[in-house]
mmCIF file with all atom_site columns, C-alpha atoms in Angstrom:
data_model
loop_
_atom_site.group_PDB
_atom_site.id
_atom_site.type_symbol
_atom_site.label_atom_id
_atom_site.label_alt_id
_atom_site.label_comp_id
_atom_site.label_asym_id
_atom_site.label_entity_id
_atom_site.label_seq_id
_atom_site.pdbx_PDB_ins_code
_atom_site.Cartn_x
_atom_site.Cartn_y
_atom_site.Cartn_z
_atom_site.occupancy
_atom_site.B_iso_or_equiv
_atom_site.pdbx_formal_charge
_atom_site.auth_seq_id
_atom_site.auth_comp_id
_atom_site.auth_asym_id
_atom_site.auth_atom_id
_atom_site.pdbx_PDB_model_num
ATOM 1  C CA . UNK A 1 1  ? 100.292 84.601  103.830 1.00 49.00 ? 1  UNK A CA 1
ATOM 2  C CA . UNK A 1 2  ? 104.001 86.796  102.605 1.00 58.00 ? 2  UNK A CA 1
ATOM 3  C CA . UNK A 1 3  ? 105.127 88.414  98.963  1.00 62.00 ? 3  UNK A CA 1
ATOM 4  C CA . UNK A 1 4  ? 108.786 89.736  98.830  1.00 66.00 ? 4  UNK A CA 1
ATOM 5  C CA . UNK A 1 5  ? 106.367 92.788  97.330  1.00 66.00 ? 5  UNK A CA 1
ATOM 6  C CA . UNK A 1 6  ? 104.639 95.556  98.714  1.00 63.00 ? 6  UNK A CA 1
ATOM 7  C CA . UNK A 1 7  ? 103.493 97.383  95.090  1.00 59.00 ? 7  UNK A CA 1
ATOM 8  C CA . UNK A 1 8  ? 104.497 94.980  92.570  1.00 61.00 ? 8  UNK A CA 1
ATOM 9  C CA . UNK A 1 9  ? 104.637 97.542  90.131  1.00 59.00 ? 9  UNK A CA 1
ATOM 10 C CA . UNK A 1 10 ? 107.575 99.928  91.777  1.00 61.00 ? 10 UNK A CA 1
ATOM 11 C CA . UNK A 1 11 ? 108.834 96.752  92.898  1.00 63.00 ? 11 UNK A CA 1
ATOM 12 C CA . UNK A 1 12 ? 108.993 98.324  96.198  1.00 64.00 ? 12 UNK A CA 1
ATOM 13 C CA . UNK A 1 13 ? 109.971 95.647  99.306  1.00 66.00 ? 13 UNK A CA 1
ATOM 14 C CA . UNK A 1 14 ? 109.825 97.094  102.314 1.00 70.00 ? 14 UNK A CA 1
ATOM 15 C CA . UNK A 1 15 ? 106.403 97.371  104.662 1.00 72.00 ? 15 UNK A CA 1
ATOM 16 C CA . UNK A 1 16 ? 105.065 94.528  103.454 1.00 75.00 ? 16 UNK A CA 1
ATOM 17 C CA . UNK A 1 17 ? 101.354 93.016  104.057 1.00 75.00 ? 17 UNK A CA 1
ATOM 18 C CA . UNK A 1 18 ? 101.760 89.755  105.639 1.00 78.00 ? 18 UNK A CA 1
ATOM 19 C CA . UNK A 1 19 ? 98.515  87.223  106.773 1.00 79.00 ? 19 UNK A CA 1
ATOM 20 C CA . UNK A 1 20 ? 99.706  85.032  109.123 1.00 80.00 ? 20 UNK A CA 1
ATOM 21 C CA . UNK A 1 21 ? 96.946  82.284  109.701 1.00 79.00 ? 21 UNK A CA 1
ATOM 22 C CA . UNK A 1 22 ? 96.936  79.450  112.572 1.00 75.00 ? 22 UNK A CA 1
ATOM 23 C CA . UNK A 1 23 ? 99.746  79.547  115.105 1.00 73.00 ? 23 UNK A CA 1
ATOM 24 C CA . UNK A 1 24 ? 97.184  79.327  118.521 1.00 79.00 ? 24 UNK A CA 1
ATOM 25 C CA . UNK A 1 25 ? 99.896  76.506  119.221 1.00 77.00 ? 25 UNK A CA 1
ATOM 26 C CA . UNK A 1 26 ? 102.525 78.962  119.287 1.00 76.00 ? 26 UNK A CA 1
ATOM 27 C CA . UNK A 1 27 ? 101.048 81.521  121.408 1.00 79.00 ? 27 UNK A CA 1
ATOM 28 C CA . UNK A 1 28 ? 100.052 84.367  118.674 1.00 75.00 ? 28 UNK A CA 1
ATOM 29 C CA . UNK A 1 29 ? 97.287  86.191  119.731 1.00 75.00 ? 29 UNK A CA 1
ATOM 30 C CA . UNK A 1 30 ? 94.411  85.932  116.638 1.00 78.00 ? 30 UNK A CA 1
ATOM 31 C CA . UNK A 1 31 ? 92.211  88.422  115.693 1.00 81.00 ? 31 UNK A CA 1
ATOM 32 C CA . UNK A 1 32 ? 93.773  91.250  115.146 1.00 79.00 ? 32 UNK A CA 1
ATOM 33 C CA . UNK A 1 33 ? 95.748  94.434  112.759 1.00 77.00 ? 33 UNK A CA 1
ATOM 34 C CA . UNK A 1 34 ? 99.700  95.008  113.519 1.00 79.00 ? 34 UNK A CA 1
ATOM 35 C CA . UNK A 1 35 ? 100.813 97.991  111.927 1.00 79.00 ? 35 UNK A CA 1
ATOM 36 C CA . UNK A 1 36 ? 104.510 97.789  113.288 1.00 78.00 ? 36 UNK A CA 1
ATOM 37 C CA . UNK A 1 37 ? 104.791 101.391 111.646 1.00 73.00 ? 37 UNK A CA 1
ATOM 38 C CA . UNK A 1 38 ? 103.590 102.797 113.970 1.00 71.00 ? 38 UNK A CA 1
ATOM 39 C CA . UNK A 1 39 ? 106.059 101.844 116.630 1.00 72.00 ? 39 UNK A CA 1
ATOM 40 C CA . UNK A 1 40 ? 108.780 103.703 114.568 1.00 74.00 ? 40 UNK A CA 1
ATOM 41 C CA . UNK A 1 41 ? 110.398 107.014 115.963 1.00 74.00 ? 41 UNK A CA 1
ATOM 42 C CA . UNK A 1 42 ? 109.063 109.713 114.317 1.00 74.00 ? 42 UNK A CA 1
ATOM 43 C CA . UNK A 1 43 ? 106.408 108.566 112.576 1.00 72.00 ? 43 UNK A CA 1
ATOM 44 C CA . UNK A 1 44 ? 103.497 111.129 111.936 1.00 72.00 ? 44 UNK A CA 1
ATOM 45 C CA . UNK A 1 45 ? 100.808 108.262 110.919 1.00 69.00 ? 45 UNK A CA 1
ATOM 46 C CA . UNK A 1 46 ? 99.892  108.185 107.284 1.00 68.00 ? 46 UNK A CA 1
ATOM 47 C CA . UNK A 1 47 ? 97.737  110.683 105.182 1.00 70.00 ? 47 UNK A CA 1
ATOM 48 C CA . UNK A 1 48 ? 94.003  110.513 105.082 1.00 72.00 ? 48 UNK A CA 1
ATOM 49 C CA . UNK A 1 49 ? 92.022  111.727 101.970 1.00 76.00 ? 49 UNK A CA 1
ATOM 50 C CA . UNK A 1 50 ? 88.317  113.942 102.940 1.00 81.00 ? 50 UNK A CA 1
ATOM 51 C CA . UNK A 1 51 ? 86.998  109.925 101.616 1.00 81.00 ? 51 UNK A CA 1
ATOM 52 C CA . UNK A 1 52 ? 88.570  108.329 104.674 1.00 75.00 ? 52 UNK A CA 1
ATOM 53 C CA . UNK A 1 53 ? 91.401  106.787 102.719 1.00 72.00 ? 53 UNK A CA 1
ATOM 54 C CA . UNK A 1 54 ? 94.598  106.491 103.205 1.00 67.00 ? 54 UNK A CA 1
ATOM 55 C CA . UNK A 1 55 ? 95.959  108.820 100.612 1.00 64.00 ? 55 UNK A CA 1
ATOM 56 C CA . UNK A 1 56 ? 100.128 108.511 101.095 1.00 64.00 ? 56 UNK A CA 1
ATOM 57 C CA . UNK A 1 57 ? 101.469 108.202 98.655  1.00 60.00 ? 57 UNK A CA 1
ATOM 58 C CA . UNK A 1 58 ? 102.375 104.415 97.883  1.00 58.00 ? 58 UNK A CA 1
ATOM 59 C CA . UNK A 1 59 ? 106.103 105.321 97.119  1.00 57.00 ? 59 UNK A CA 1
ATOM 60 C CA . UNK A 1 60 ? 106.928 106.538 100.163 1.00 62.00 ? 60 UNK A CA 1
ATOM 61 C CA . UNK A 1 61 ? 105.268 103.213 102.281 1.00 64.00 ? 61 UNK A CA 1
ATOM 62 C CA . UNK A 1 62 ? 106.599 100.886 99.579  1.00 65.00 ? 62 UNK A CA 1
ATOM 63 C CA . UNK A 1 63 ? 109.468 101.743 98.736  1.00 63.00 ? 63 UNK A CA 1
ATOM 64 C CA . UNK A 1 64 ? 111.348 102.583 101.192 1.00 67.00 ? 64 UNK A CA 1
ATOM 65 C CA . UNK A 1 65 ? 111.092 100.977 105.043 1.00 72.00 ? 65 UNK A CA 1
ATOM 66 C CA . UNK A 1 66 ? 109.345 103.326 108.304 1.00 75.00 ? 66 UNK A CA 1
ATOM 67 C CA . UNK A 1 67 ? 110.060 100.910 110.731 1.00 80.00 ? 67 UNK A CA 1
ATOM 68 C CA . UNK A 1 68 ? 113.314 100.415 109.820 1.00 80.00 ? 68 UNK A CA 1
ATOM 69 C CA . UNK A 1 69 ? 113.709 97.986  112.963 1.00 82.00 ? 69 UNK A CA 1
ATOM 70 C CA . UNK A 1 70 ? 110.714 95.170  112.083 1.00 82.00 ? 70 UNK A CA 1
ATOM 71 C CA . UNK A 1 71 ? 112.273 92.976  109.800 1.00 83.00 ? 71 UNK A CA 1
ATOM 72 C CA . UNK A 1 72 ? 110.037 90.443  108.613 1.00 83.00 ? 72 UNK A CA 1
ATOM 73 C CA . UNK A 1 73 ? 112.830 88.037  109.645 1.00 87.00 ? 73 UNK A CA 1
ATOM 74 C CA . UNK A 1 74 ? 112.105 89.462  112.959 1.00 88.00 ? 74 UNK A CA 1
ATOM 75 C CA . UNK A 1 75 ? 108.935 87.271  113.173 1.00 86.00 ? 75 UNK A CA 1
ATOM 76 C CA . UNK A 1 76 ? 110.203 84.360  111.948 1.00 89.00 ? 76 UNK A CA 1
ATOM 77 C CA . UNK A 1 77 ? 112.840 83.668  114.694 1.00 93.00 ? 77 UNK A CA 1
ATOM 78 C CA . UNK A 1 78 ? 109.705 84.031  116.450 1.00 90.00 ? 78 UNK A CA 1
ATOM 79 C CA . UNK A 1 79 ? 107.916 81.441  114.758 1.00 88.00 ? 79 UNK A CA 1
ATOM 80 C CA . UNK A 1 80 ? 111.410 78.968  114.775 1.00 92.00 ? 80 UNK A CA 1
ATOM 81 C CA . UNK A 1 81 ? 111.204 80.346  118.920 1.00 93.00 ? 81 UNK A CA 1
ATOM 82 C CA . UNK A 1 82 ? 107.979 78.826  119.777 1.00 89.00 ? 82 UNK A CA 1
ATOM 83 C CA . UNK A 1 83 ? 108.545 75.706  118.134 1.00 89.00 ? 83 UNK A CA 1
ATOM 84 C CA . UNK A 1 84 ? 111.082 74.860  119.395 1.00 93.00 ? 84 UNK A CA 1
ATOM 85 C CA . UNK A 1 85 ? 114.925 75.866  117.584 1.00 96.00 ? 85 UNK A CA 1
ATOM 86 C CA . UNK A 1 86 ? 117.500 77.151  119.476 1.00 96.00 ? 86 UNK A CA 1
ATOM 87 C CA . UNK A 1 87 ? 118.586 80.054  118.455 1.00 96.00 ? 87 UNK A CA 1
ATOM 88 C CA . UNK A 1 88 ? 118.246 84.470  118.624 1.00 95.00 ? 88 UNK A CA 1
ATOM 89 C CA . UNK A 1 89 ? 119.065 84.997  114.791 1.00 95.00 ? 89 UNK A CA 1
ATOM 90 C CA . UNK A 1 90 ? 117.251 83.996  111.173 1.00 93.00 ? 90 UNK A CA 1
ATOM 91 C CA . UNK A 1 91 ? 118.121 86.000  108.562 1.00 91.00 ? 91 UNK A CA 1
ATOM 92 C CA . UNK A 1 92 ? 118.914 90.185  109.408 1.00 89.00 ? 92 UNK A CA 1
ATOM 93 C CA . UNK A 1 93 ? 116.370 89.399  112.940 1.00 91.00 ? 93 UNK A CA 1
ATOM 94 C CA . UNK A 1 94 ? 117.592 91.782  115.036 1.00 91.00 ? 94 UNK A CA 1
ATOM 95 C CA . UNK A 1 95 ? 114.838 90.732  118.103 1.00 92.00 ? 95 UNK A CA 1
ATOM 96 C CA . UNK A 1 96 ? 111.579 88.591  118.272 1.00 91.00 ? 96 UNK A CA 1
ATOM 97 C CA . UNK A 1 97 ? 108.722 90.668  117.615 1.00 85.00 ? 97 UNK A CA 1
ATOM 98 C CA . UNK A 1 98 ? 106.594 90.520  120.292 1.00 80.00 ? 98 UNK A CA 1
ATOM 99 C CA . UNK A 1 99 ? 102.843 89.673  119.230 1.00 74.00 ? 99 UNK A CA 1
#
């Protein structure tokens, strides 16, 4: 399941949460949480409040990409390739992601 909005109130379209179910026939790893922001150069982590919850402003997370190399189209490219489509591009993809 995916959406074009990270946070509907501000129409943030970066850092989209995505749930991918199935895909074992495509060789996709199950039961994990992948955060591609952690791979970004200079990413210093999320601010955590005293209650242990993420305190980073949603505007900081949702308004602009933390990892500008992590495109959702990279996942779609990987899925297409695993289904036998011979292509090295999908939309604005820059490479198939490794998962």
